[in-house]
mmCIF file of C-alpha atoms and ligand atoms in Angstrom:
data_model
loop_
_atom_site.group_PDB
_atom_site.id
_atom_site.type_symbol
_atom_site.label_atom_id
_atom_site.label_comp_id
_atom_site.label_asym_id
_atom_site.label_seq_id
_atom_site.Cartn_x
_atom_site.Cartn_y
_atom_site.Cartn_z
ATOM 1 C CA MET A 1 2.881 -7.947 2.440
ATOM 2 C CA LEU A 2 1.229 -4.813 1.969
ATOM 3 C CA GLY A 3 -0.467 -4.057 -1.575
ATOM 4 C CA SER A 4 -4.109 -3.633 -2.635
ATOM 5 C CA SER A 5 -6.412 -5.650 -3.288
ATOM 6 C CA GLY A 6 -6.380 -8.721 -6.311
ATOM 7 C CA VAL A 7 -2.100 -7.835 -6.478
ATOM 8 C CA GLY A 8 -1.660 -11.324 -5.697
ATOM 9 C CA LYS A 9 -0.062 -11.571 -2.077
ATOM 10 C CA SER A 10 -1.983 -14.563 -1.305
ATOM 11 C CA THR A 11 -1.406 -16.013 -4.097
ATOM 12 C CA LEU A 12 2.145 -15.327 -3.509
ATOM 13 C CA LEU A 13 2.099 -17.094 -0.342
ATOM 14 C CA ASN A 14 0.627 -20.085 -1.073
ATOM 15 C CA ASN A 15 3.024 -20.654 -3.772
ATOM 16 C CA LEU A 16 5.961 -19.968 -1.532
ATOM 17 C CA SER A 17 4.745 -22.140 1.145
ATOM 18 C CA GLY A 18 3.678 -25.100 -1.548
ATOM 19 C CA GLU A 19 0.022 -24.937 -0.300
ATOM 20 C CA THR A 20 -3.397 -23.637 -0.917
ATOM 21 C CA LEU A 21 -2.933 -21.941 3.224
ATOM 22 C CA MET A 22 -5.053 -18.606 1.866
ATOM 23 C CA LYS A 23 -8.517 -18.601 0.197
ATOM 24 C CA THR A 24 -7.570 -16.309 -3.600
ATOM 25 C CA ASP A 25 -10.085 -15.613 -6.117
ATOM 26 C CA SER A 26 -9.709 -13.617 -9.419
ATOM 27 C CA ILE A 27 -10.167 -9.923 -9.973
ATOM 28 C CA SER A 28 -13.729 -8.529 -10.929
ATOM 29 C CA THR A 29 -14.384 -8.153 -14.814
ATOM 30 C CA SER A 30 -16.439 -5.636 -13.955
ATOM 31 C CA THR A 31 -13.957 -3.147 -11.953
ATOM 32 C CA ASN A 32 -10.943 -4.249 -13.035
ATOM 33 C CA LYS A 33 -10.056 -4.620 -9.199
ATOM 34 C CA GLY A 34 -9.801 -7.200 -6.294
ATOM 35 C CA LYS A 35 -12.264 -8.297 -4.299
ATOM 36 C CA HIS A 36 -11.006 -8.262 -1.581
ATOM 37 C CA ILE A 37 -10.592 -11.789 -0.408
ATOM 38 C CA THR A 38 -8.537 -11.729 2.391
ATOM 39 C CA SER A 39 -10.398 -9.985 5.682
ATOM 40 C CA HIS A 40 -7.682 -10.915 8.461
ATOM 41 C CA ARG A 41 -4.606 -10.704 8.726
ATOM 42 C CA GLU A 42 -2.119 -14.229 8.977
ATOM 43 C CA LEU A 43 1.308 -15.083 10.120
ATOM 44 C CA ILE A 44 2.852 -18.084 8.611
ATOM 45 C CA ILE A 45 5.814 -19.776 9.145
ATOM 46 C CA LEU A 46 7.943 -21.004 5.775
ATOM 47 C CA GLU A 47 8.905 -24.365 5.798
ATOM 48 C CA ASN A 48 12.624 -22.761 5.593
ATOM 49 C CA GLY A 49 12.211 -20.716 8.298
ATOM 50 C CA GLY A 50 10.980 -17.818 6.114
ATOM 51 C CA ILE A 51 8.307 -15.804 7.940
ATOM 52 C CA LEU A 52 5.556 -14.281 5.611
ATOM 53 C CA ILE A 53 1.681 -11.805 7.020
ATOM 54 C CA ASP A 54 -0.643 -11.928 4.670
ATOM 55 C CA ASN A 55 -2.806 -8.732 4.935
ATOM 56 C CA PRO A 56 -5.545 -7.637 3.453
ATOM 57 C CA GLY A 57 -5.795 -5.458 0.433
ATOM 58 C CA MET A 58 -6.091 -1.776 0.873
ATOM 59 C CA ARG A 59 -9.640 -1.599 -0.472
ATOM 60 C CA GLU A 60 -10.522 -3.767 2.720
ATOM 61 C CA VAL A 61 -9.298 -1.162 5.209
ATOM 62 C CA GLY A 62 -12.556 0.787 6.592
ATOM 63 C CA ILE A 63 -12.977 3.129 9.363
ATOM 64 C CA ALA A 64 -15.589 1.884 12.344
ATOM 65 C CA ASP A 65 -16.138 5.305 14.072
ATOM 66 C CA SER A 66 -17.938 4.254 16.896
ATOM 67 C CA ALA A 67 -18.216 7.926 18.957
ATOM 68 C CA SER A 68 -20.315 9.542 15.435
ATOM 69 C CA GLY A 69 -22.123 5.423 14.902
ATOM 70 C CA LEU A 70 -20.900 6.281 11.136
ATOM 71 C CA GLU A 71 -18.706 4.003 9.386
ATOM 72 C CA ILE A 72 -16.931 4.893 5.907
ATOM 73 C CA THR A 73 -14.475 2.903 4.028
ATOM 74 C CA PHE A 74 -11.221 4.166 2.322
ATOM 75 C CA GLU A 75 -12.811 3.239 -0.774
ATOM 76 C CA GLU A 76 -15.542 5.338 -0.864
ATOM 77 C CA ILE A 77 -13.149 8.487 -0.405
ATOM 78 C CA ILE A 78 -11.269 7.020 -3.186
ATOM 79 C CA LYS A 79 -13.768 7.088 -5.014
ATOM 80 C CA LEU A 80 -14.833 10.612 -4.523
ATOM 81 C CA SER A 81 -11.061 11.617 -5.465
ATOM 82 C CA ARG A 82 -11.774 10.442 -8.751
ATOM 83 C CA ASP A 83 -14.136 13.625 -9.489
ATOM 84 C CA CYS A 84 -11.686 16.189 -7.847
ATOM 85 C CA LYS A 85 -10.735 19.077 -9.724
ATOM 86 C CA TYR A 86 -7.197 18.527 -10.125
ATOM 87 C CA LYS A 87 -5.528 14.677 -10.820
ATOM 88 C CA ASP A 88 -2.867 15.038 -8.261
ATOM 89 C CA CYS A 89 -5.078 16.274 -5.404
ATOM 90 C CA THR A 90 -3.605 16.093 -2.365
ATOM 91 C CA HIS A 91 -7.123 16.202 -0.883
ATOM 92 C CA THR A 92 -5.921 19.161 1.787
ATOM 93 C CA ASN A 93 -6.450 22.580 0.674
ATOM 94 C CA GLU A 94 -7.728 22.510 -3.162
ATOM 95 C CA ILE A 95 -10.640 24.164 -4.631
ATOM 96 C CA GLY A 96 -12.677 21.628 -6.369
ATOM 97 C CA CYS A 97 -11.780 18.958 -4.142
ATOM 98 C CA ARG A 98 -14.778 16.278 -3.618
ATOM 99 C CA VAL A 99 -13.368 14.916 -0.321
ATOM 100 C CA ILE A 100 -13.100 18.268 0.752
ATOM 101 C CA GLU A 101 -16.422 19.198 -0.193
ATOM 102 C CA ALA A 102 -18.141 15.921 1.095
ATOM 103 C CA VAL A 103 -16.530 16.566 4.641
ATOM 104 C CA GLU A 104 -17.798 20.408 4.636
ATOM 105 C CA LYS A 105 -21.404 18.578 3.909
ATOM 106 C CA GLY A 106 -20.839 16.481 6.474
ATOM 107 C CA GLN A 107 -21.267 13.198 4.413
ATOM 108 C CA ILE A 108 -17.695 12.327 5.753
ATOM 109 C CA ASP A 109 -16.944 12.796 9.133
ATOM 110 C CA ILE A 110 -13.715 14.782 9.982
ATOM 111 C CA ALA A 111 -12.276 11.339 11.597
ATOM 112 C CA SER A 112 -12.415 9.270 8.711
ATOM 113 C CA TYR A 113 -11.194 12.444 7.140
ATOM 114 C CA GLU A 114 -8.130 12.742 9.165
ATOM 115 C CA ASN A 115 -7.529 8.984 8.990
ATOM 116 C CA TYR A 116 -7.771 8.423 5.387
ATOM 117 C CA LEU A 117 -4.644 11.691 5.003
ATOM 118 C CA LYS A 118 -2.557 9.698 8.025
ATOM 119 C CA MET A 119 -3.052 6.442 5.933
ATOM 120 C CA GLU A 120 -1.940 8.390 2.684
ATOM 121 C CA LYS A 121 1.391 9.777 4.769
ATOM 122 C CA GLU A 122 1.983 6.273 5.943
ATOM 123 C CA LYS A 123 2.291 5.371 2.497
ATOM 124 C CA ALA A 124 4.451 7.977 0.759
ATOM 125 C CA TYR A 125 6.768 7.405 3.674
ATOM 126 C CA PHE A 126 6.381 3.275 3.459
ATOM 127 C CA GLU A 127 7.083 4.077 -0.657
ATOM 128 C CA SER A 128 9.683 6.790 0.333
ATOM 129 C CA THR A 129 11.375 4.459 2.389
ATOM 130 C CA ILE A 130 11.615 1.956 -0.386
ATOM 131 C CA THR A 131 13.166 3.986 -2.667
ATOM 132 C CA GLU A 132 15.616 5.687 0.191
ATOM 133 C CA ARG A 133 16.461 1.809 0.713
ATOM 134 C CA ARG A 134 17.330 1.339 -2.844
ATOM 135 C CA LYS A 135 19.242 3.967 -3.456
ATOM 136 C CA LYS A 136 21.302 3.446 -0.075
ATOM 137 C CA ASP A 137 21.901 -0.615 -1.467
ATOM 138 C CA LYS A 138 23.218 1.289 -5.148
ATOM 139 C CA ASP A 139 25.680 3.644 -2.450
ATOM 140 C CA LEU A 140 27.187 0.651 -1.088
ATOM 141 C CA GLY A 141 27.358 -1.138 -4.504
ATOM 142 C CA LYS A 142 29.570 1.693 -5.684
ATOM 143 C CA ILE A 143 31.591 1.715 -2.400
ATOM 144 C CA ILE A 144 32.362 -2.603 -2.762
ATOM 145 C CA LYS A 145 33.304 -1.771 -6.203
ATOM 146 C CA ASN A 146 35.498 0.854 -5.794
ATOM 147 C CA TYR A 147 37.338 -0.790 -2.908
ATOM 148 C CA LYS A 148 37.563 -3.936 -5.162
ATOM 149 C CA LYS A 149 38.998 -2.052 -7.911
ATOM 150 C CA ASP A 150 41.711 -0.404 -5.393
ATOM 151 C CA ILE A 151 42.894 -3.550 -4.822
ATOM 152 C CA ASN A 152 43.515 -4.784 -7.819
ATOM 153 C CA ARG A 153 45.495 -1.575 -8.878
ATOM 154 C CA LYS A 154 47.810 -2.533 -5.526
ATOM 155 C CA LYS A 155 48.341 -6.566 -6.332
HETATM 156 N N1 GTP B 1 -1.145 -12.883 -14.281
HETATM 157 C C1 GTP B 1 -1.300 -13.135 -12.718
HETATM 158 N N2 GTP B 1 -2.095 -12.973 -12.611
HETATM 159 C C2 GTP B 1 -2.251 -13.369 -10.805
HETATM 160 C C3 GTP B 1 -0.837 -13.253 -10.150
HETATM 161 N N3 GTP B 1 -0.391 -13.399 -8.824
HETATM 162 C C4 GTP B 1 -2.143 -13.684 -8.280
HETATM 163 N N4 GTP B 1 -2.748 -13.541 -10.037
HETATM 164 C C5 GTP B 1 -4.428 -13.842 -10.095
HETATM 165 O O1 GTP B 1 -4.952 -12.349 -9.155
HETATM 166 C C6 GTP B 1 -6.097 -12.414 -8.421
HETATM 167 C C7 GTP B 1 -6.088 -12.211 -6.607
HETATM 168 O O2 GTP B 1 -5.018 -12.702 -6.165
HETATM 169 P P1 GTP B 1 -5.403 -12.874 -4.511
HETATM 170 O O3 GTP B 1 -4.047 -13.888 -4.638
HETATM 171 O O4 GTP B 1 -6.225 -13.621 -4.149
HETATM 172 O O5 GTP B 1 -4.586 -11.196 -4.392
HETATM 173 P P2 GTP B 1 -4.701 -10.630 -2.657
HETATM 174 O O6 GTP B 1 -3.296 -9.657 -3.010
HETATM 175 O O7 GTP B 1 -4.652 -11.424 -1.805
HETATM 176 O O8 GTP B 1 -5.919 -9.601 -2.982
HETATM 177 P P3 GTP B 1 -6.735 -9.787 -1.212
HETATM 178 O O9 GTP B 1 -7.042 -11.073 -0.421
HETATM 179 O O10 GTP B 1 -8.126 -9.134 -1.635
HETATM 180 O O11 GTP B 1 -6.094 -8.277 -0.976
HETATM 181 C C8 GTP B 1 -5.915 -14.083 -8.268
HETATM 182 O O12 GTP B 1 -7.300 -14.953 -9.450
HETATM 183 C C9 GTP B 1 -4.305 -14.861 -9.162
HETATM 184 O O13 GTP B 1 -4.718 -15.791 -9.910
HETATM 185 C C10 GTP B 1 0.791 -13.318 -11.390
HETATM 186 O O14 GTP B 1 1.470 -12.904 -11.261
HETATM 187 N N5 GTP B 1 0.091 -12.559 -12.719
HETATM 188 MG MG1 MG B 2 -5.145 -12.068 0.212
HETATM 189 ZN ZN1 ZN B 3 -9.344 15.861 -3.747
#
């Protein structure tokens, strides 16, 4: 299970297993966001043989750059990106991009910035494959439907 902190991954796991295996908590009333309760990955085998892996929500993912001794979390980059000139800023070549500015000023180191872009790419890929999969499922549904129609016609 992947997803932002507070979306209810651990709650879902607890409900499916019928036990309180993972700690959960309410979302913050001030920021309206999850409090990144889960901080480790846990694999659970359900009685029916299903396997679930609970992961920490995105907000928890941090980058430790041991080379520069600098640690920056994606949360800081996400915070900065809210002030970018364009709402759909990709933080790669836009004018008025707060993230690029922070990298140029040395407030965010290059490695952290690159890791962030990589994560965004992975996210986009993950999301696109879901859409593609849905489309394939739909196409398969059509094939089956036409096949059944064909058979009925022949009868
Ligand atoms: N209204 C509503 N609340 C939910 C639902 N699922 C979970 N919650 C609540 O959302 C809050 C956060 O749930 P968690 O399961 O801790 O969220 P999480 O995704 O595991 O968060 P992290 O561990 O931080 O990544 C809890 O207060 C849950 O009770 C739901 O389907 N509806
Ligand atoms: Mg959790
Ligand atoms: Zn930007």
